[in-house]
PDB file of C-alpha atoms in Angstrom:
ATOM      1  CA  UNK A   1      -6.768 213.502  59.702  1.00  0.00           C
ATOM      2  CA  UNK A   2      -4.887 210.566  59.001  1.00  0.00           C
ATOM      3  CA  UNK A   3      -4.395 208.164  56.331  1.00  0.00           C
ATOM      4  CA  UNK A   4      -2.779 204.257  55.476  1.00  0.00           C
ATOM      5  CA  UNK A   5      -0.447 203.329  52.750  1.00  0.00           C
ATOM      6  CA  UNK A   6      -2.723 200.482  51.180  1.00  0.00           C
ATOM      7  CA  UNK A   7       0.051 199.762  48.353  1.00  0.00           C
ATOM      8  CA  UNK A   8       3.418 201.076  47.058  1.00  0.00           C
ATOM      9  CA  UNK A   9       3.914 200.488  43.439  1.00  0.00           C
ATOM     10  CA  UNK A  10       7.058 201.086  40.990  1.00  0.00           C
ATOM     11  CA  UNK A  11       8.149 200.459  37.410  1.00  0.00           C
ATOM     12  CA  UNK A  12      11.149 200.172  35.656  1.00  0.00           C
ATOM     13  CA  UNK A  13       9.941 202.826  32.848  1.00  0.00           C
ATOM     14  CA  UNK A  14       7.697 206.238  32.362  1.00  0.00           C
ATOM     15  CA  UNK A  15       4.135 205.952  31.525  1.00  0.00           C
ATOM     16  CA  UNK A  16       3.276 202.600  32.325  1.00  0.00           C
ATOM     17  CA  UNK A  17       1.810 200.706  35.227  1.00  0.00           C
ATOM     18  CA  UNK A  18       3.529 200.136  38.263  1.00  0.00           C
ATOM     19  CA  UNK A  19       3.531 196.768  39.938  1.00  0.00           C
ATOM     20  CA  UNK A  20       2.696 196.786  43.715  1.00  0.00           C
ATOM     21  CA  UNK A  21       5.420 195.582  46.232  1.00  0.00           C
ATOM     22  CA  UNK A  22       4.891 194.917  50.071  1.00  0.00           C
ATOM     23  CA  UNK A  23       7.735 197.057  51.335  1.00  0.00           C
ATOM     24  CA  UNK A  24       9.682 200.180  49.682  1.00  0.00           C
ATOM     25  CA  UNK A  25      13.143 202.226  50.372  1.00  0.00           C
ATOM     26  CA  UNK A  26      12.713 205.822  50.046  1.00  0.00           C
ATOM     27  CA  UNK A  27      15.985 207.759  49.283  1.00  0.00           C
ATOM     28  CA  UNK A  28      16.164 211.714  50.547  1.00  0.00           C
ATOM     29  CA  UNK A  29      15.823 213.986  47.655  1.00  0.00           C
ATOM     30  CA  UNK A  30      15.317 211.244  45.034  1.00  0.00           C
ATOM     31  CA  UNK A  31      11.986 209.188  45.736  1.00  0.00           C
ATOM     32  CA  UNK A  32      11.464 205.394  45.734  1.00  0.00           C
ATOM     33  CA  UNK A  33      14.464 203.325  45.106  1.00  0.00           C
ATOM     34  CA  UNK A  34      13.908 201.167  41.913  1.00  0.00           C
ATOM     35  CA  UNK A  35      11.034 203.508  40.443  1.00  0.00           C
ATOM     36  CA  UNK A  36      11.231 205.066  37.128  1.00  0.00           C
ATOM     37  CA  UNK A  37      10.129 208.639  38.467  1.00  0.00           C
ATOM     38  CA  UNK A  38      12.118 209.137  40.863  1.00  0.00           C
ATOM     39  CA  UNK A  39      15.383 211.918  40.173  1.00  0.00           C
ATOM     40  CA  UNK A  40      16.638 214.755  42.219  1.00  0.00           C
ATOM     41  CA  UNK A  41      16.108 217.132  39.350  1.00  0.00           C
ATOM     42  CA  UNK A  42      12.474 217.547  40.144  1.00  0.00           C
ATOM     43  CA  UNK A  43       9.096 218.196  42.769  1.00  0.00           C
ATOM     44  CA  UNK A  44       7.527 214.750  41.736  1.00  0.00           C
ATOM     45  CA  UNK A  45       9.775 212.537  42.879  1.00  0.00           C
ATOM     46  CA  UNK A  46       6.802 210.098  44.608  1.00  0.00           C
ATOM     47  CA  UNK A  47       2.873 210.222  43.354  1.00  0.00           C
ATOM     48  CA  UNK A  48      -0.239 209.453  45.640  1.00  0.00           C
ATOM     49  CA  UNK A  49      -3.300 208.406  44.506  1.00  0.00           C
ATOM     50  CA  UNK A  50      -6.443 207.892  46.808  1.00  0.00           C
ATOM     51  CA  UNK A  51      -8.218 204.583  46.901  1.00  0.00           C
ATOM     52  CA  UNK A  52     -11.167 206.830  46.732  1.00  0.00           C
ATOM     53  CA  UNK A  53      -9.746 207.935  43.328  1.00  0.00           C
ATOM     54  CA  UNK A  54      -9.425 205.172  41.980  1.00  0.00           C
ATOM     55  CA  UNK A  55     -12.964 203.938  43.155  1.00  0.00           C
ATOM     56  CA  UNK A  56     -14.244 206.077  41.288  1.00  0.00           C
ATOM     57  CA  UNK A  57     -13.062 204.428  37.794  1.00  0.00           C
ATOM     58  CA  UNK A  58     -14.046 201.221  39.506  1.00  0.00           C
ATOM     59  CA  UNK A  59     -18.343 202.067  39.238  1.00  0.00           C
ATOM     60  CA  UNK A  60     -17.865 202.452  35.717  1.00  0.00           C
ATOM     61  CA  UNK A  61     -16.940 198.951  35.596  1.00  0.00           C
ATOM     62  CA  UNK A  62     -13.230 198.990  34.740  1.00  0.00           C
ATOM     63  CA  UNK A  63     -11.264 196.513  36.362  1.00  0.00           C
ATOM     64  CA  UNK A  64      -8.424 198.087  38.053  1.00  0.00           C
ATOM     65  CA  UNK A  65      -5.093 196.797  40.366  1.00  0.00           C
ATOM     66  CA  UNK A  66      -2.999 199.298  42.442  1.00  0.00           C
ATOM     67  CA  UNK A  67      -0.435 200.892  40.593  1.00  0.00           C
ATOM     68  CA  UNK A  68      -2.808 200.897  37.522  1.00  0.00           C
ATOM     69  CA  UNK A  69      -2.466 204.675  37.149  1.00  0.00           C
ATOM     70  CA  UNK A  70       1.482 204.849  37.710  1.00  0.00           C
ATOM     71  CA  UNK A  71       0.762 206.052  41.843  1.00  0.00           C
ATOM     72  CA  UNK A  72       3.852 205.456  43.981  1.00  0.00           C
ATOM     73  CA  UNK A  73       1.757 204.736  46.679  1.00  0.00           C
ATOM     74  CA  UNK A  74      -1.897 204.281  47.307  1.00  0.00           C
ATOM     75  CA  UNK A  75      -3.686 205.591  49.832  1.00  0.00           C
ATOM     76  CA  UNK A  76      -7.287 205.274  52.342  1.00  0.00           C
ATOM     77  CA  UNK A  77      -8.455 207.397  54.480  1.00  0.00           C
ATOM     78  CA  UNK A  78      -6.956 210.636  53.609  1.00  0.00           C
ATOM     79  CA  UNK A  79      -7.978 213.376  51.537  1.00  0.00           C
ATOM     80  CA  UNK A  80      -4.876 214.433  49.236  1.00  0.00           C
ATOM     81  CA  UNK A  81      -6.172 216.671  47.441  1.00  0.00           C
ATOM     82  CA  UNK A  82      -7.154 218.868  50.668  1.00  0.00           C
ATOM     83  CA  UNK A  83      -3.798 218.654  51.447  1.00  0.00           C
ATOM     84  CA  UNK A  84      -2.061 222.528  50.595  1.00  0.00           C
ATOM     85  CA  UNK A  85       1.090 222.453  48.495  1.00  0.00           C
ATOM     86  CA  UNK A  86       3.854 222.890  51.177  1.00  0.00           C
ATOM     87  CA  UNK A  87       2.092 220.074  53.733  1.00  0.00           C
ATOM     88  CA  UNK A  88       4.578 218.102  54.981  1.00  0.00           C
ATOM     89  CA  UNK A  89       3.648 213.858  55.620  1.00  0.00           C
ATOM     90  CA  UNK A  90       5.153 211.109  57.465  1.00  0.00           C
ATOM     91  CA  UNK A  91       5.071 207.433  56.466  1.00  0.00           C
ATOM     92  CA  UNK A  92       6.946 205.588  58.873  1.00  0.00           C
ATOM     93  CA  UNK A  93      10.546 207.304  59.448  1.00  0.00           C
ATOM     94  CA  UNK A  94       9.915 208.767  56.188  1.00  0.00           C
ATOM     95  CA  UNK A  95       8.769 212.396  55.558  1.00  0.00           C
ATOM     96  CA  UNK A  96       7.049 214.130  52.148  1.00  0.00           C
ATOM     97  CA  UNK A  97       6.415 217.243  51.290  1.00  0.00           C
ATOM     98  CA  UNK A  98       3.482 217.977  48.895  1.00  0.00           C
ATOM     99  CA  UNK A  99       4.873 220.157  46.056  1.00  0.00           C
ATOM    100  CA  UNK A 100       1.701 219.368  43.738  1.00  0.00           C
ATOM    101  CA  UNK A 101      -1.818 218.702  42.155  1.00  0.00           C
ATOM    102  CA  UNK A 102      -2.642 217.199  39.096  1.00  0.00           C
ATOM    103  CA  UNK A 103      -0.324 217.432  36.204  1.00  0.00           C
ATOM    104  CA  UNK A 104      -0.681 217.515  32.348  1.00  0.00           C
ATOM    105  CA  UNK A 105      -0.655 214.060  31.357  1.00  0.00           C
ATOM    106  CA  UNK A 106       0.941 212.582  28.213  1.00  0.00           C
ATOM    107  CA  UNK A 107      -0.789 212.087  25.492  1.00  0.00           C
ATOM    108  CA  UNK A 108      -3.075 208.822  25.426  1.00  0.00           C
ATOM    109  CA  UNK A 109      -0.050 207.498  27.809  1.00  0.00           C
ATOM    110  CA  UNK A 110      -0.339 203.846  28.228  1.00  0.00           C
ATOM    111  CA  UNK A 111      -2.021 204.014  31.257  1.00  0.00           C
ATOM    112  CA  UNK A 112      -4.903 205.515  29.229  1.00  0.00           C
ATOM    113  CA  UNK A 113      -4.641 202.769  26.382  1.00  0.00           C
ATOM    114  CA  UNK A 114      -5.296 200.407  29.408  1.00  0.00           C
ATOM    115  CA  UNK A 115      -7.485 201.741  31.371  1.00  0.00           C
ATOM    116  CA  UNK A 116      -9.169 204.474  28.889  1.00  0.00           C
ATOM    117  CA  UNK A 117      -8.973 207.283  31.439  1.00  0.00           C
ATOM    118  CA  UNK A 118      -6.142 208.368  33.595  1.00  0.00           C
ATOM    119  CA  UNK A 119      -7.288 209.956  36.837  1.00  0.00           C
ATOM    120  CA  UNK A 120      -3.694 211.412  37.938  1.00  0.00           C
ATOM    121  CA  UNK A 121      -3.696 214.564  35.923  1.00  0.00           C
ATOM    122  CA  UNK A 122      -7.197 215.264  38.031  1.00  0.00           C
ATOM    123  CA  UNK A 123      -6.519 213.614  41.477  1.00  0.00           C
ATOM    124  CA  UNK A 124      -3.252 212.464  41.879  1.00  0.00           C
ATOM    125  CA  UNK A 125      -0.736 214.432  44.089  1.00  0.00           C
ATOM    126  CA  UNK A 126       2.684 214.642  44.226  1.00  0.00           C
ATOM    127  CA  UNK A 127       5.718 215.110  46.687  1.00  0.00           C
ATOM    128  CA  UNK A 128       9.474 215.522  47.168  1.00  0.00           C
ATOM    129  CA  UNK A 129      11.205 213.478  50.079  1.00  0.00           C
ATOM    130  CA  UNK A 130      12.428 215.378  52.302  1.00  0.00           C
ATOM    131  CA  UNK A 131      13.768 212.593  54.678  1.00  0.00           C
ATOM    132  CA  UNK A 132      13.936 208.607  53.745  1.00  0.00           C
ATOM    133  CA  UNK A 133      13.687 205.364  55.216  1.00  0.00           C
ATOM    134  CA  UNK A 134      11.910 202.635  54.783  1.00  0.00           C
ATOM    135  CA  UNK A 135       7.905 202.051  54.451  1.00  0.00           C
ATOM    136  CA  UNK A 136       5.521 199.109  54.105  1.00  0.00           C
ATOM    137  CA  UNK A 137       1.823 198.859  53.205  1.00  0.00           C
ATOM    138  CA  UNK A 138      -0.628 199.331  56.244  1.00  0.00           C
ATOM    139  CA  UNK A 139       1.650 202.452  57.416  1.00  0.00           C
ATOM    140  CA  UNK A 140      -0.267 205.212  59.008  1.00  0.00           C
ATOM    141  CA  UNK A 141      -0.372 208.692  57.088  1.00  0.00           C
ATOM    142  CA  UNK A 142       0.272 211.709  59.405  1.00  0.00           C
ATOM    143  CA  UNK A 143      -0.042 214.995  58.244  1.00  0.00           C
ATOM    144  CA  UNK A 144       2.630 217.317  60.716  1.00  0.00           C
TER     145      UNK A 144
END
């Protein structure tokens, strides 16, 4: 099983939207460089979210752009949340390590305001990096 990296996204703060970019720098042990979330002090230092996912918000006619639910990077093909905690990825020269499902979400975040659901705390997963580099949208997904 194999996925592709259909958009990166990052924001400047917590609990917002992300904007999508074309091509991202992933930094060992921290997550993606410029991105709000990512920190050495803890296991979600880059979010996934399926296109599938996100599909799913789609047929009840919400309009939606990548990076809509704060995902790092978007993804087709794959299914995450198959994906046992301790799998390891690579993205390019980059490899992940998934350290997570789901996660409480804030209270009525922004990303709810917006959107009037968030789909992370149910679908999203999350990873640490265990080695960095750079990746770009259209990059194959291997699970090793």
């Amino acid at each position: 099983m194999h996925g592709i990296v259909i958009s990166i996204n990052i924001s400047e703060n917590k609990g917002t939207t992300k904007k999508a970019i074309e091509e991202a720098y992933i930094i060992e042990n921290y997550g993606i460089e410029g991105d709000a979330h990512a920190g050495s002090h803890w296991n979600r230092q880059i979010s996934l979210l399926a296109i599938e996912s996100i599909e799913k918000m789609k047929e009840k006619g919400i309009s939606l752009n990548y990076g809509d639910f704060a995902e790092n990077i978007t993804t087709v093909g794959i299914d995450l949340l198959s994906l046992p905690v301790g799998t390891k990825i690579q993205i390019g020269e980059c490899i992940l390590e998934i350290t997570q499902h789901g996660k409480k979400c804030h209270s009525k975040c922004e990303i709810f305001k917006i959107v009037g659901d968030c789909i992370m705390p149910r679908e999203g997963v999350f990873a640490k990096v265990l080695k960095g580099g750079k990746i770009k949208v259209g990059e194959i997904i291997n699970i090793i």
